[in-house]
Amino acid sequence: LCGAAMQGLLRNPLADGSTLGVSAGASLGAVIALALGVTIPGSDYGGTMLMAMAFAFLSLTLILSLAYALDHSLATNSIILIGVIFSMFVSSVINLILSFVNDQVRSIAFWTMGSLSGTGYPHTRILSLALLCGGVIARHARELNAFAIGEDNARHVGVNVRRVKLAVLVTVSVLIGVCVSVSGSIGFVGLVVPHAARMIAGPNHRRLPASMFAGAIFLLLADLIARTLLSPVELSIGVVTSLVGAVAFVIIFYRARKAG
């Protein structure tokens, strides 16, 4: 759902939450919470989730502020460029933190690559509540469809480009913060699955639930492979999604270029 919305908004095959740096920021917040043992009374994972969401918002604010300083129109290319640079910086900070927390390196490193091993039904309730934020994205389906023909054209047909862009970015940052706090940073799901779903359901953003269900199925299959492929050793789910996603993305990109 996040990936499909971001691709519709930014019209770029690399413009998912990871590229924008929001996912990286959420990961940094969760890593800091784990390293420092930040908790909320009565909740084992509340501190991690709160820190992930807070850093997702801070990351979004910083990226948009820097992009605005470079380009007052908040052009897509400026946001993506700042997001890529910010992601690289955050990756360095996470590696620095890992070098100072020897006792927790293994668990944090495994978590940063993505894992569903520590999740349970309480997490599903939290994710269900967060999914309600997807309604904000669904409300802007018409505007996101207009973005597919370019921001200037969308503006000419009456779309408030800046307002819609900010609304979707903020909503996606909430979803990313919650998801990352539960499962870690799992790559390629929001990048590859929406493209695959569009091949089946079409480009209309009113059919966003197709991307949501396809992402859930892909993630479950990847988790099954991660748990059973080298049993009793459990692989990181991020390793499986990256291997499958990289190949799938090359195929999708090649077909798109060939069709173009």
mmCIF file of C-alpha atoms in Angstrom:
data_model
loop_
_atom_site.group_PDB
_atom_site.id
_atom_site.type_symbol
_atom_site.label_atom_id
_atom_site.label_comp_id
_atom_site.label_asym_id
_atom_site.label_seq_id
_atom_site.Cartn_x
_atom_site.Cartn_y
_atom_site.Cartn_z
ATOM 1 C CA LEU A 1 0.000 0.000 0.000
ATOM 2 C CA CYS A 2 2.806 2.425 0.947
ATOM 3 C CA GLY A 3 4.870 1.530 -2.090
ATOM 4 C CA ALA A 4 1.956 1.893 -4.505
ATOM 5 C CA ALA A 5 1.037 5.277 -3.070
ATOM 6 C CA MET A 6 4.602 6.560 -3.220
ATOM 7 C CA GLN A 7 5.067 5.362 -6.793
ATOM 8 C CA GLY A 8 1.833 7.049 -7.824
ATOM 9 C CA LEU A 9 2.833 10.225 -6.025
ATOM 10 C CA LEU A 10 6.427 10.461 -7.183
ATOM 11 C CA ARG A 11 6.202 8.633 -10.519
ATOM 12 C CA ASN A 12 9.585 6.985 -10.010
ATOM 13 C CA PRO A 13 10.319 3.234 -9.813
ATOM 14 C CA LEU A 14 12.765 3.802 -6.986
ATOM 15 C CA ALA A 15 10.564 6.088 -4.940
ATOM 16 C CA ASP A 16 9.431 3.803 -2.151
ATOM 17 C CA GLY A 17 9.717 4.480 1.574
ATOM 18 C CA SER A 18 13.308 3.226 1.687
ATOM 19 C CA THR A 19 14.482 5.634 -1.017
ATOM 20 C CA LEU A 20 12.879 8.588 0.703
ATOM 21 C CA GLY A 21 14.816 7.799 3.872
ATOM 22 C CA VAL A 22 11.725 7.513 6.068
ATOM 23 C CA SER A 23 12.223 3.776 6.518
ATOM 24 C CA ALA A 24 15.889 4.329 7.320
ATOM 25 C CA GLY A 25 14.949 6.942 9.902
ATOM 26 C CA ALA A 26 12.415 4.609 11.494
ATOM 27 C CA SER A 27 15.080 1.894 11.662
ATOM 28 C CA LEU A 28 17.467 4.282 13.389
ATOM 29 C CA GLY A 29 14.861 5.157 16.006
ATOM 30 C CA ALA A 30 14.134 1.496 16.699
ATOM 31 C CA VAL A 31 17.844 0.636 16.914
ATOM 32 C CA ILE A 32 18.402 3.451 19.418
ATOM 33 C CA ALA A 33 15.454 2.196 21.477
ATOM 34 C CA LEU A 34 16.861 -1.347 21.491
ATOM 35 C CA ALA A 35 20.400 -0.212 22.285
ATOM 36 C CA LEU A 36 19.312 2.039 25.154
ATOM 37 C CA GLY A 37 16.554 -0.249 26.398
ATOM 38 C CA VAL A 38 13.813 2.344 25.914
ATOM 39 C CA THR A 39 10.499 0.886 27.075
ATOM 40 C CA ILE A 40 6.998 1.979 27.982
ATOM 41 C CA PRO A 41 5.478 0.541 31.190
ATOM 42 C CA GLY A 42 3.021 -2.207 30.352
ATOM 43 C CA SER A 43 4.302 -2.703 26.812
ATOM 44 C CA ASP A 44 7.351 -4.681 25.741
ATOM 45 C CA TYR A 45 7.524 -3.127 22.291
ATOM 46 C CA GLY A 46 5.892 0.254 22.879
ATOM 47 C CA GLY A 47 9.200 2.067 23.293
ATOM 48 C CA THR A 48 10.573 0.693 20.039
ATOM 49 C CA MET A 49 7.388 1.547 18.166
ATOM 50 C CA LEU A 50 7.234 5.059 19.596
ATOM 51 C CA MET A 51 10.866 5.749 18.733
ATOM 52 C CA ALA A 52 10.444 4.338 15.221
ATOM 53 C CA MET A 53 7.408 6.529 14.551
ATOM 54 C CA ALA A 54 9.069 9.599 16.055
ATOM 55 C CA PHE A 55 12.201 9.163 13.954
ATOM 56 C CA ALA A 56 10.099 8.486 10.846
ATOM 57 C CA PHE A 57 8.395 11.852 11.336
ATOM 58 C CA LEU A 58 11.687 13.584 12.110
ATOM 59 C CA SER A 59 13.266 12.041 9.031
ATOM 60 C CA LEU A 60 10.370 13.149 6.845
ATOM 61 C CA THR A 61 10.532 16.682 8.277
ATOM 62 C CA LEU A 62 14.299 16.898 7.754
ATOM 63 C CA ILE A 63 14.155 15.522 4.207
ATOM 64 C CA LEU A 64 11.342 17.869 3.169
ATOM 65 C CA SER A 65 13.066 20.843 4.826
ATOM 66 C CA LEU A 66 16.332 20.186 2.998
ATOM 67 C CA ALA A 67 14.483 19.560 -0.250
ATOM 68 C CA TYR A 68 12.573 22.832 0.218
ATOM 69 C CA ALA A 69 15.843 24.664 0.831
ATOM 70 C CA LEU A 70 17.144 23.332 -2.484
ATOM 71 C CA ASP A 71 13.908 23.739 -4.414
ATOM 72 C CA HIS A 72 10.908 25.680 -3.103
ATOM 73 C CA SER A 73 8.591 23.708 -5.388
ATOM 74 C CA LEU A 74 9.475 20.450 -3.564
ATOM 75 C CA ALA A 75 10.218 18.744 -6.862
ATOM 76 C CA THR A 76 10.253 14.951 -6.831
ATOM 77 C CA ASN A 77 13.887 14.662 -7.913
ATOM 78 C CA SER A 78 15.017 16.895 -5.047
ATOM 79 C CA ILE A 79 13.138 14.806 -2.470
ATOM 80 C CA ILE A 80 14.552 11.558 -3.849
ATOM 81 C CA LEU A 81 18.116 12.920 -3.908
ATOM 82 C CA ILE A 82 17.941 14.099 -0.292
ATOM 83 C CA GLY A 83 16.291 10.813 0.702
ATOM 84 C CA VAL A 84 19.100 8.732 -0.802
ATOM 85 C CA ILE A 85 21.777 10.835 0.899
ATOM 86 C CA PHE A 86 19.924 10.669 4.212
ATOM 87 C CA SER A 87 19.589 6.876 3.962
ATOM 88 C CA MET A 88 23.349 6.537 3.476
ATOM 89 C CA PHE A 89 23.985 8.774 6.486
ATOM 90 C CA VAL A 90 21.565 6.816 8.684
ATOM 91 C CA SER A 91 23.186 3.543 7.651
ATOM 92 C CA SER A 92 26.527 4.862 8.877
ATOM 93 C CA VAL A 93 25.006 5.968 12.192
ATOM 94 C CA ILE A 94 23.417 2.524 12.720
ATOM 95 C CA ASN A 95 26.760 0.817 12.069
ATOM 96 C CA LEU A 96 28.365 3.202 14.561
ATOM 97 C CA ILE A 97 25.783 2.321 17.211
ATOM 98 C CA LEU A 98 26.325 -1.397 16.589
ATOM 99 C CA SER A 99 30.026 -0.985 17.294
ATOM 100 C CA PHE A 100 29.257 0.253 20.823
ATOM 101 C CA VAL A 101 26.650 -2.313 21.871
ATOM 102 C CA ASN A 102 28.557 -5.594 21.738
ATOM 103 C CA ASP A 103 26.024 -7.520 23.821
ATOM 104 C CA GLN A 104 23.149 -6.666 21.516
ATOM 105 C CA VAL A 105 24.887 -6.616 18.134
ATOM 106 C CA ARG A 106 23.500 -9.950 17.002
ATOM 107 C CA SER A 107 19.876 -9.231 17.900
ATOM 108 C CA ILE A 108 19.955 -5.681 16.517
ATOM 109 C CA ALA A 109 21.757 -6.699 13.315
ATOM 110 C CA PHE A 110 19.234 -9.499 12.756
ATOM 111 C CA TRP A 111 16.385 -7.093 13.448
ATOM 112 C CA THR A 112 17.681 -4.443 11.021
ATOM 113 C CA MET A 113 17.557 -7.048 8.219
ATOM 114 C CA GLY A 114 13.949 -7.846 9.072
ATOM 115 C CA SER A 115 12.349 -10.592 11.120
ATOM 116 C CA LEU A 116 8.861 -11.710 12.129
ATOM 117 C CA SER A 117 10.099 -14.185 14.742
ATOM 118 C CA GLY A 118 9.241 -11.958 17.689
ATOM 119 C CA THR A 119 5.783 -10.906 16.556
ATOM 120 C CA GLY A 120 2.434 -12.002 17.971
ATOM 121 C CA TYR A 121 -1.261 -11.186 17.984
ATOM 122 C CA PRO A 122 -0.793 -7.929 19.944
ATOM 123 C CA HIS A 123 1.248 -6.663 17.007
ATOM 124 C CA THR A 124 -1.562 -7.463 14.576
ATOM 125 C CA ARG A 125 -3.925 -5.250 16.551
ATOM 126 C CA ILE A 126 -1.454 -2.367 16.377
ATOM 127 C CA LEU A 127 -0.932 -2.911 12.646
ATOM 128 C CA SER A 128 -4.693 -3.051 12.071
ATOM 129 C CA LEU A 129 -5.106 0.344 13.706
ATOM 130 C CA ALA A 130 -2.229 1.755 11.678
ATOM 131 C CA LEU A 131 -3.791 0.380 8.510
ATOM 132 C CA LEU A 132 -6.726 2.729 9.037
ATOM 133 C CA CYS A 133 -4.315 5.460 7.978
ATOM 134 C CA GLY A 134 -4.470 3.849 4.563
ATOM 135 C CA GLY A 135 -7.891 5.420 4.245
ATOM 136 C CA VAL A 136 -6.170 8.786 3.858
ATOM 137 C CA ILE A 137 -4.283 7.420 0.860
ATOM 138 C CA ALA A 138 -7.430 5.870 -0.611
ATOM 139 C CA ARG A 139 -9.179 9.241 -0.373
ATOM 140 C CA HIS A 140 -6.529 10.694 -2.663
ATOM 141 C CA ALA A 141 -6.800 7.950 -5.296
ATOM 142 C CA ARG A 142 -8.075 10.397 -7.925
ATOM 143 C CA GLU A 143 -5.245 12.837 -7.256
ATOM 144 C CA LEU A 144 -2.652 10.052 -7.334
ATOM 145 C CA ASN A 145 -4.006 8.970 -10.710
ATOM 146 C CA ALA A 146 -3.510 12.545 -11.910
ATOM 147 C CA PHE A 147 0.111 12.441 -10.726
ATOM 148 C CA ALA A 148 0.722 9.638 -13.240
ATOM 149 C CA ILE A 149 0.580 12.190 -16.077
ATOM 150 C CA GLY A 150 2.966 14.578 -14.330
ATOM 151 C CA GLU A 151 2.781 17.130 -11.543
ATOM 152 C CA ASP A 152 2.256 20.049 -13.924
ATOM 153 C CA ASN A 153 -0.638 18.297 -15.662
ATOM 154 C CA ALA A 154 -2.116 17.334 -12.286
ATOM 155 C CA ARG A 155 -1.942 20.962 -11.236
ATOM 156 C CA HIS A 156 -3.719 22.011 -14.426
ATOM 157 C CA VAL A 157 -6.661 19.694 -13.717
ATOM 158 C CA GLY A 158 -7.163 21.220 -10.281
ATOM 159 C CA VAL A 159 -5.016 19.062 -7.983
ATOM 160 C CA ASN A 160 -3.361 20.833 -5.067
ATOM 161 C CA VAL A 161 -0.004 19.150 -5.655
ATOM 162 C CA ARG A 162 1.769 20.319 -2.513
ATOM 163 C CA ARG A 163 -1.118 19.515 -0.157
ATOM 164 C CA VAL A 164 -1.676 16.030 -1.571
ATOM 165 C CA LYS A 165 2.045 15.290 -1.578
ATOM 166 C CA LEU A 166 2.441 16.300 2.066
ATOM 167 C CA ALA A 167 -0.687 14.397 3.155
ATOM 168 C CA VAL A 168 0.482 11.172 1.518
ATOM 169 C CA LEU A 169 4.066 11.556 2.751
ATOM 170 C CA VAL A 170 2.930 12.050 6.360
ATOM 171 C CA THR A 171 0.511 9.108 6.161
ATOM 172 C CA VAL A 172 3.150 6.831 4.670
ATOM 173 C CA SER A 173 5.642 7.853 7.370
ATOM 174 C CA VAL A 174 3.144 6.711 10.040
ATOM 175 C CA LEU A 175 2.647 3.359 8.330
ATOM 176 C CA ILE A 176 6.386 2.888 7.834
ATOM 177 C CA GLY A 177 7.168 3.778 11.447
ATOM 178 C CA VAL A 178 4.711 1.208 12.801
ATOM 179 C CA CYS A 179 5.726 -1.535 10.353
ATOM 180 C CA VAL A 180 9.465 -1.058 10.916
ATOM 181 C CA SER A 181 9.001 -1.095 14.688
ATOM 182 C CA VAL A 182 7.290 -4.501 14.422
ATOM 183 C CA SER A 183 9.311 -6.349 11.787
ATOM 184 C CA GLY A 184 12.437 -4.328 11.148
ATOM 185 C CA SER A 185 13.415 -2.929 7.792
ATOM 186 C CA ILE A 186 12.425 -5.434 5.092
ATOM 187 C CA GLY A 187 13.580 -4.326 1.669
ATOM 188 C CA PHE A 188 12.006 -4.627 -1.786
ATOM 189 C CA VAL A 189 8.445 -5.370 -0.594
ATOM 190 C CA GLY A 190 7.234 -1.815 -1.193
ATOM 191 C CA LEU A 191 9.365 -1.532 -4.316
ATOM 192 C CA VAL A 192 8.594 -4.685 -6.294
ATOM 193 C CA VAL A 193 5.127 -5.813 -5.146
ATOM 194 C CA PRO A 194 3.228 -2.679 -6.283
ATOM 195 C CA HIS A 195 4.702 -3.034 -9.776
ATOM 196 C CA ALA A 196 3.673 -6.693 -9.897
ATOM 197 C CA ALA A 197 0.197 -5.854 -8.575
ATOM 198 C CA ARG A 198 -0.262 -3.189 -11.227
ATOM 199 C CA MET A 199 0.399 -5.772 -13.920
ATOM 200 C CA ILE A 200 -2.666 -7.640 -12.647
ATOM 201 C CA ALA A 201 -4.995 -4.965 -11.283
ATOM 202 C CA GLY A 202 -3.975 -2.053 -13.483
ATOM 203 C CA PRO A 203 -2.619 1.412 -12.585
ATOM 204 C CA ASN A 204 -5.812 2.828 -11.041
ATOM 205 C CA HIS A 205 -5.074 3.831 -7.438
ATOM 206 C CA ARG A 206 -8.649 3.011 -6.484
ATOM 207 C CA ARG A 207 -7.427 -0.590 -6.603
ATOM 208 C CA LEU A 208 -4.702 -0.055 -4.007
ATOM 209 C CA PRO A 209 -5.953 -2.979 -1.841
ATOM 210 C CA ALA A 210 -4.592 -5.312 -4.544
ATOM 211 C CA SER A 211 -1.096 -4.069 -3.706
ATOM 212 C CA MET A 212 -1.769 -4.447 0.002
ATOM 213 C CA PHE A 213 -2.877 -8.079 -0.247
ATOM 214 C CA ALA A 214 -0.117 -8.942 -2.702
ATOM 215 C CA GLY A 215 2.467 -7.504 -0.305
ATOM 216 C CA ALA A 216 1.050 -9.530 2.590
ATOM 217 C CA ILE A 217 1.145 -12.766 0.578
ATOM 218 C CA PHE A 218 4.685 -12.102 -0.648
ATOM 219 C CA LEU A 219 5.875 -11.368 2.892
ATOM 220 C CA LEU A 220 4.310 -14.561 4.274
ATOM 221 C CA LEU A 221 5.911 -16.684 1.558
ATOM 222 C CA ALA A 222 9.273 -15.014 2.151
ATOM 223 C CA ASP A 223 8.995 -15.667 5.889
ATOM 224 C CA LEU A 224 8.146 -19.323 5.220
ATOM 225 C CA ILE A 225 11.240 -19.687 3.037
ATOM 226 C CA ALA A 226 13.421 -17.916 5.595
ATOM 227 C CA ARG A 227 12.295 -20.288 8.346
ATOM 228 C CA THR A 228 12.510 -23.575 6.411
ATOM 229 C CA LEU A 229 15.176 -23.243 3.697
ATOM 230 C CA LEU A 230 18.178 -23.857 5.991
ATOM 231 C CA SER A 231 16.304 -25.237 9.002
ATOM 232 C CA PRO A 232 17.111 -25.255 11.906
ATOM 233 C CA VAL A 233 18.981 -22.049 10.977
ATOM 234 C CA GLU A 234 16.542 -19.187 10.430
ATOM 235 C CA LEU A 235 17.481 -16.690 7.763
ATOM 236 C CA SER A 236 16.626 -13.024 7.959
ATOM 237 C CA ILE A 237 13.472 -12.359 5.991
ATOM 238 C CA GLY A 238 15.153 -9.310 4.488
ATOM 239 C CA VAL A 239 17.727 -11.565 2.842
ATOM 240 C CA VAL A 240 14.984 -13.560 1.092
ATOM 241 C CA THR A 241 12.984 -10.523 -0.029
ATOM 242 C CA SER A 242 16.116 -8.797 -1.328
ATOM 243 C CA LEU A 243 17.218 -11.830 -3.340
ATOM 244 C CA VAL A 244 13.780 -12.379 -4.847
ATOM 245 C CA GLY A 245 13.022 -8.681 -5.152
ATOM 246 C CA ALA A 246 16.260 -7.789 -6.925
ATOM 247 C CA VAL A 247 15.656 -10.386 -9.636
ATOM 248 C CA ALA A 248 11.993 -9.442 -9.968
ATOM 249 C CA PHE A 249 12.813 -5.741 -10.165
ATOM 250 C CA VAL A 250 15.349 -6.290 -12.955
ATOM 251 C CA ILE A 251 12.731 -8.273 -14.914
ATOM 252 C CA ILE A 252 10.034 -5.623 -14.343
ATOM 253 C CA PHE A 253 12.423 -2.802 -15.251
ATOM 254 C CA TYR A 254 13.551 -4.608 -18.417
ATOM 255 C CA ARG A 255 9.981 -5.252 -19.532
ATOM 256 C CA ALA A 256 9.014 -1.650 -18.844
ATOM 257 C CA ARG A 257 11.944 -0.337 -20.876
ATOM 258 C CA LYS A 258 11.209 -2.797 -23.683
ATOM 259 C CA ALA A 259 7.549 -1.799 -23.761
ATOM 260 C CA GLY A 260 8.535 1.863 -23.762
#
